[in-house]
């Protein structure tokens, strides 16, 4: 695993497309039972090199009801975004994750994660990649039908502060999905 992580952290496959240059951010350990597949690091995470070290990460840890110490314990959580580097800014937020990362590295990483019991699919990019034709037409439909993907996958919206409107419009997420998420996390850590 250490050799693979070193290769990924030194990856420059899409360097010419990255406005801040390559800085792959991820965490993985063969003992982890939970994998968090998110989108791509934002500027704060790019600067710190620490996954989910921003407002979105704080909300995610709140949803999961885990401490920072547990969250950043690689033997408990592997953090494998769809794009490992900050992709740049678009008109309404960050650009989508670079398409090179997941096909290049995810399979190799999951081969070295034999104990995974739960994969959190955060956002549409992760859901479409892993659920393929089983994903619903919209993120809302996919998340609402989360039970269909258990026990392996748990689809979730992105915990970004920009998603406040979605959370307000879909209160069932925090009343139904978050308790299920907490129960599954608690049982695995």
CSV table of C-alpha atoms in Angstrom, one decimal:
chain,number,residue,atom,x,y,z
A,1,UNK,CA,0.0,0.0,0.0
A,2,UNK,CA,2.8,2.4,0.8
A,3,UNK,CA,4.3,2.0,-2.6
A,4,UNK,CA,1.0,2.7,-4.3
A,5,UNK,CA,0.2,5.7,-2.1
A,6,UNK,CA,3.7,7.1,-3.0
A,7,UNK,CA,3.0,6.6,-6.7
A,8,UNK,CA,-0.4,8.4,-6.4
A,9,UNK,CA,1.0,11.3,-4.3
A,10,UNK,CA,3.6,11.8,-7.0
A,11,UNK,CA,1.1,11.5,-9.9
A,12,UNK,CA,1.3,14.2,-12.6
A,13,UNK,CA,-1.1,12.6,-15.1
A,14,UNK,CA,-3.2,15.7,-15.5
A,15,UNK,CA,-0.8,18.3,-14.4
A,16,UNK,CA,-1.4,20.6,-17.4
A,17,UNK,CA,-5.1,20.9,-16.4
A,18,UNK,CA,-4.6,21.8,-12.7
A,19,UNK,CA,-4.5,25.6,-12.0
A,20,UNK,CA,-2.7,25.0,-8.7
A,21,UNK,CA,-0.6,22.1,-9.9
A,22,UNK,CA,-0.7,18.5,-8.7
A,23,UNK,CA,-1.1,17.8,-5.0
A,24,UNK,CA,-3.0,14.5,-4.7
A,25,UNK,CA,-4.8,14.3,-1.4
A,26,UNK,CA,-6.0,10.9,-0.1
A,27,UNK,CA,-5.7,8.5,2.8
A,28,UNK,CA,-5.8,4.7,2.7
A,29,UNK,CA,-4.8,1.7,4.9
A,30,UNK,CA,-5.4,-2.0,4.3
A,31,UNK,CA,-7.2,-2.3,7.7
A,32,UNK,CA,-9.8,0.3,7.0
A,33,UNK,CA,-13.4,-0.9,6.8
A,34,UNK,CA,-14.9,2.3,5.5
A,35,UNK,CA,-14.0,4.1,2.3
A,36,UNK,CA,-15.2,7.7,1.7
A,37,UNK,CA,-15.4,8.5,-2.0
A,38,UNK,CA,-15.9,12.2,-2.4
A,39,UNK,CA,-15.4,14.6,-5.3
A,40,UNK,CA,-12.1,16.4,-5.3
A,41,UNK,CA,-10.2,18.6,-2.8
A,42,UNK,CA,-11.1,22.3,-2.7
A,43,UNK,CA,-8.5,25.1,-2.2
A,44,UNK,CA,-8.4,24.7,1.6
A,45,UNK,CA,-7.7,21.0,1.3
A,46,UNK,CA,-5.2,21.6,-1.5
A,47,UNK,CA,-3.3,24.0,0.7
A,48,UNK,CA,-3.3,21.8,3.8
A,49,UNK,CA,-2.9,18.4,2.2
A,50,UNK,CA,-5.4,17.1,4.7
A,51,UNK,CA,-8.6,15.5,3.3
A,52,UNK,CA,-11.9,17.0,4.2
A,53,UNK,CA,-10.1,19.8,6.2
A,54,UNK,CA,-12.8,22.4,5.5
A,55,UNK,CA,-16.4,23.2,6.2
A,56,UNK,CA,-17.6,20.3,4.1
A,57,UNK,CA,-15.5,17.9,6.2
A,58,UNK,CA,-16.8,19.4,9.4
A,59,UNK,CA,-20.4,18.7,8.3
A,60,UNK,CA,-19.5,15.2,7.1
A,61,UNK,CA,-18.0,14.4,10.5
A,62,UNK,CA,-21.1,15.8,12.1
A,63,UNK,CA,-23.4,13.6,10.0
A,64,UNK,CA,-21.2,10.6,10.8
A,65,UNK,CA,-21.0,11.6,14.5
A,66,UNK,CA,-17.2,10.8,14.6
A,67,UNK,CA,-14.3,12.7,16.2
A,68,UNK,CA,-11.5,14.2,14.1
A,69,UNK,CA,-9.2,11.5,15.7
A,70,UNK,CA,-11.4,8.7,14.4
A,71,UNK,CA,-12.0,10.3,11.1
A,72,UNK,CA,-8.3,10.8,10.4
A,73,UNK,CA,-7.4,7.3,11.6
A,74,UNK,CA,-6.5,5.6,8.3
A,75,UNK,CA,-7.0,2.2,9.9
A,76,UNK,CA,-10.7,3.1,10.2
A,77,UNK,CA,-11.4,5.4,7.2
A,78,UNK,CA,-9.8,5.4,3.8
A,79,UNK,CA,-10.5,8.6,1.9
A,80,UNK,CA,-10.3,8.2,-1.9
A,81,UNK,CA,-11.8,11.1,-3.9
A,82,UNK,CA,-12.9,10.8,-7.5
A,83,UNK,CA,-10.2,13.4,-8.3
A,84,UNK,CA,-7.2,13.6,-6.1
A,85,UNK,CA,-6.2,17.2,-6.9
A,86,UNK,CA,-8.0,20.5,-6.9
A,87,UNK,CA,-9.6,20.8,-10.4
A,88,UNK,CA,-10.0,24.6,-10.5
A,89,UNK,CA,-12.9,27.0,-10.3
A,90,UNK,CA,-16.0,26.9,-12.5
A,91,UNK,CA,-18.9,29.4,-12.8
A,92,UNK,CA,-20.9,28.0,-9.9
A,93,UNK,CA,-18.2,26.4,-7.7
A,94,UNK,CA,-15.3,24.0,-8.3
A,95,UNK,CA,-14.9,22.2,-11.5
A,96,UNK,CA,-15.8,18.5,-11.7
A,97,UNK,CA,-13.1,16.0,-10.5
A,98,UNK,CA,-10.5,15.3,-13.2
A,99,UNK,CA,-11.6,12.2,-15.1
A,100,UNK,CA,-8.2,10.6,-15.1
A,101,UNK,CA,-7.9,9.7,-11.4
A,102,UNK,CA,-10.6,7.1,-10.7
A,103,UNK,CA,-9.8,4.9,-13.7
A,104,UNK,CA,-6.1,5.1,-13.1
A,105,UNK,CA,-6.0,4.5,-9.3
A,106,UNK,CA,-9.3,3.4,-7.7
A,107,UNK,CA,-9.1,-0.2,-8.8
A,108,UNK,CA,-5.5,-0.5,-7.6
A,109,UNK,CA,-6.4,1.0,-4.2
A,110,UNK,CA,-9.5,-1.2,-3.7
A,111,UNK,CA,-7.3,-4.3,-4.5
A,112,UNK,CA,-5.3,-3.3,-1.4
A,113,UNK,CA,-8.3,-2.7,0.8
A,114,UNK,CA,-9.5,-6.2,1.7
A,115,UNK,CA,-11.5,-5.3,4.8
A,116,UNK,CA,-13.9,-2.7,3.3
A,117,UNK,CA,-17.4,-3.2,4.4
A,118,UNK,CA,-18.9,0.2,3.6
A,119,UNK,CA,-18.3,2.7,0.8
A,120,UNK,CA,-19.8,6.2,1.2
A,121,UNK,CA,-20.5,7.6,-2.2
A,122,UNK,CA,-20.6,11.4,-1.7
A,123,UNK,CA,-22.0,13.3,-4.6
A,124,UNK,CA,-23.1,12.5,-8.1
A,125,UNK,CA,-19.7,11.7,-9.6
A,126,UNK,CA,-18.9,9.0,-7.1
A,127,UNK,CA,-22.5,7.6,-7.3
A,128,UNK,CA,-22.4,7.4,-11.1
A,129,UNK,CA,-19.0,5.9,-11.2
A,130,UNK,CA,-19.6,3.1,-8.7
A,131,UNK,CA,-23.3,2.5,-9.1
A,132,UNK,CA,-23.2,2.8,-12.9
A,133,UNK,CA,-26.7,1.9,-14.4
A,134,UNK,CA,-28.1,1.3,-10.9
A,135,UNK,CA,-27.8,5.0,-10.1
A,136,UNK,CA,-31.1,6.9,-10.5
A,137,UNK,CA,-31.6,9.8,-12.8
A,138,UNK,CA,-30.9,12.4,-10.1
A,139,UNK,CA,-28.7,12.5,-6.9
A,140,UNK,CA,-31.9,13.0,-4.9
A,141,UNK,CA,-33.5,9.8,-6.2
A,142,UNK,CA,-30.3,7.9,-5.7
A,143,UNK,CA,-29.9,9.1,-2.1
A,144,UNK,CA,-33.6,8.6,-1.3
A,145,UNK,CA,-33.2,4.9,-2.5
A,146,UNK,CA,-30.1,4.4,-0.4
A,147,UNK,CA,-31.4,1.1,1.1
A,148,UNK,CA,-31.2,-0.5,-2.4
A,149,UNK,CA,-27.4,-0.1,-2.3
A,150,UNK,CA,-26.7,-1.3,1.2
A,151,UNK,CA,-24.8,-3.0,2.7
A,152,UNK,CA,-21.8,-2.1,0.5
A,153,UNK,CA,-22.6,1.4,-0.7
A,154,UNK,CA,-24.3,4.4,1.0
A,155,UNK,CA,-25.0,7.3,-1.4
A,156,UNK,CA,-25.0,10.7,0.1
A,157,UNK,CA,-25.2,14.4,-1.0
A,158,UNK,CA,-22.1,16.5,-0.7
A,159,UNK,CA,-21.9,18.1,2.7
A,160,UNK,CA,-20.9,21.5,1.3
A,161,UNK,CA,-22.4,24.6,2.8
A,162,UNK,CA,-23.7,25.3,-0.7
A,163,UNK,CA,-26.0,22.3,-0.3
A,164,UNK,CA,-28.1,24.0,2.4
A,165,UNK,CA,-31.0,24.5,0.0
A,166,UNK,CA,-30.9,20.8,-0.9
A,167,UNK,CA,-30.9,19.8,2.7
A,168,UNK,CA,-33.8,22.2,3.5
A,169,UNK,CA,-35.8,20.8,0.6
A,170,UNK,CA,-35.1,17.2,1.5
A,171,UNK,CA,-35.4,16.9,5.3
A,172,UNK,CA,-35.8,13.1,5.1
A,173,UNK,CA,-32.0,12.9,4.5
A,174,UNK,CA,-31.2,14.1,8.1
A,175,UNK,CA,-34.1,12.3,9.7
A,176,UNK,CA,-33.7,9.0,7.8
A,177,UNK,CA,-30.3,8.6,6.1
A,178,UNK,CA,-28.1,10.2,8.8
A,179,UNK,CA,-29.2,7.9,11.6
A,180,UNK,CA,-28.6,4.9,9.3
A,181,UNK,CA,-25.2,6.3,8.4
A,182,UNK,CA,-24.3,6.8,12.1
A,183,UNK,CA,-25.5,3.3,13.0
A,184,UNK,CA,-23.3,1.7,10.2
A,185,UNK,CA,-20.3,3.8,11.1
A,186,UNK,CA,-20.6,3.1,14.8
A,187,UNK,CA,-20.8,-0.6,14.2
A,188,UNK,CA,-17.6,-0.6,12.1
A,189,UNK,CA,-15.3,1.6,14.1
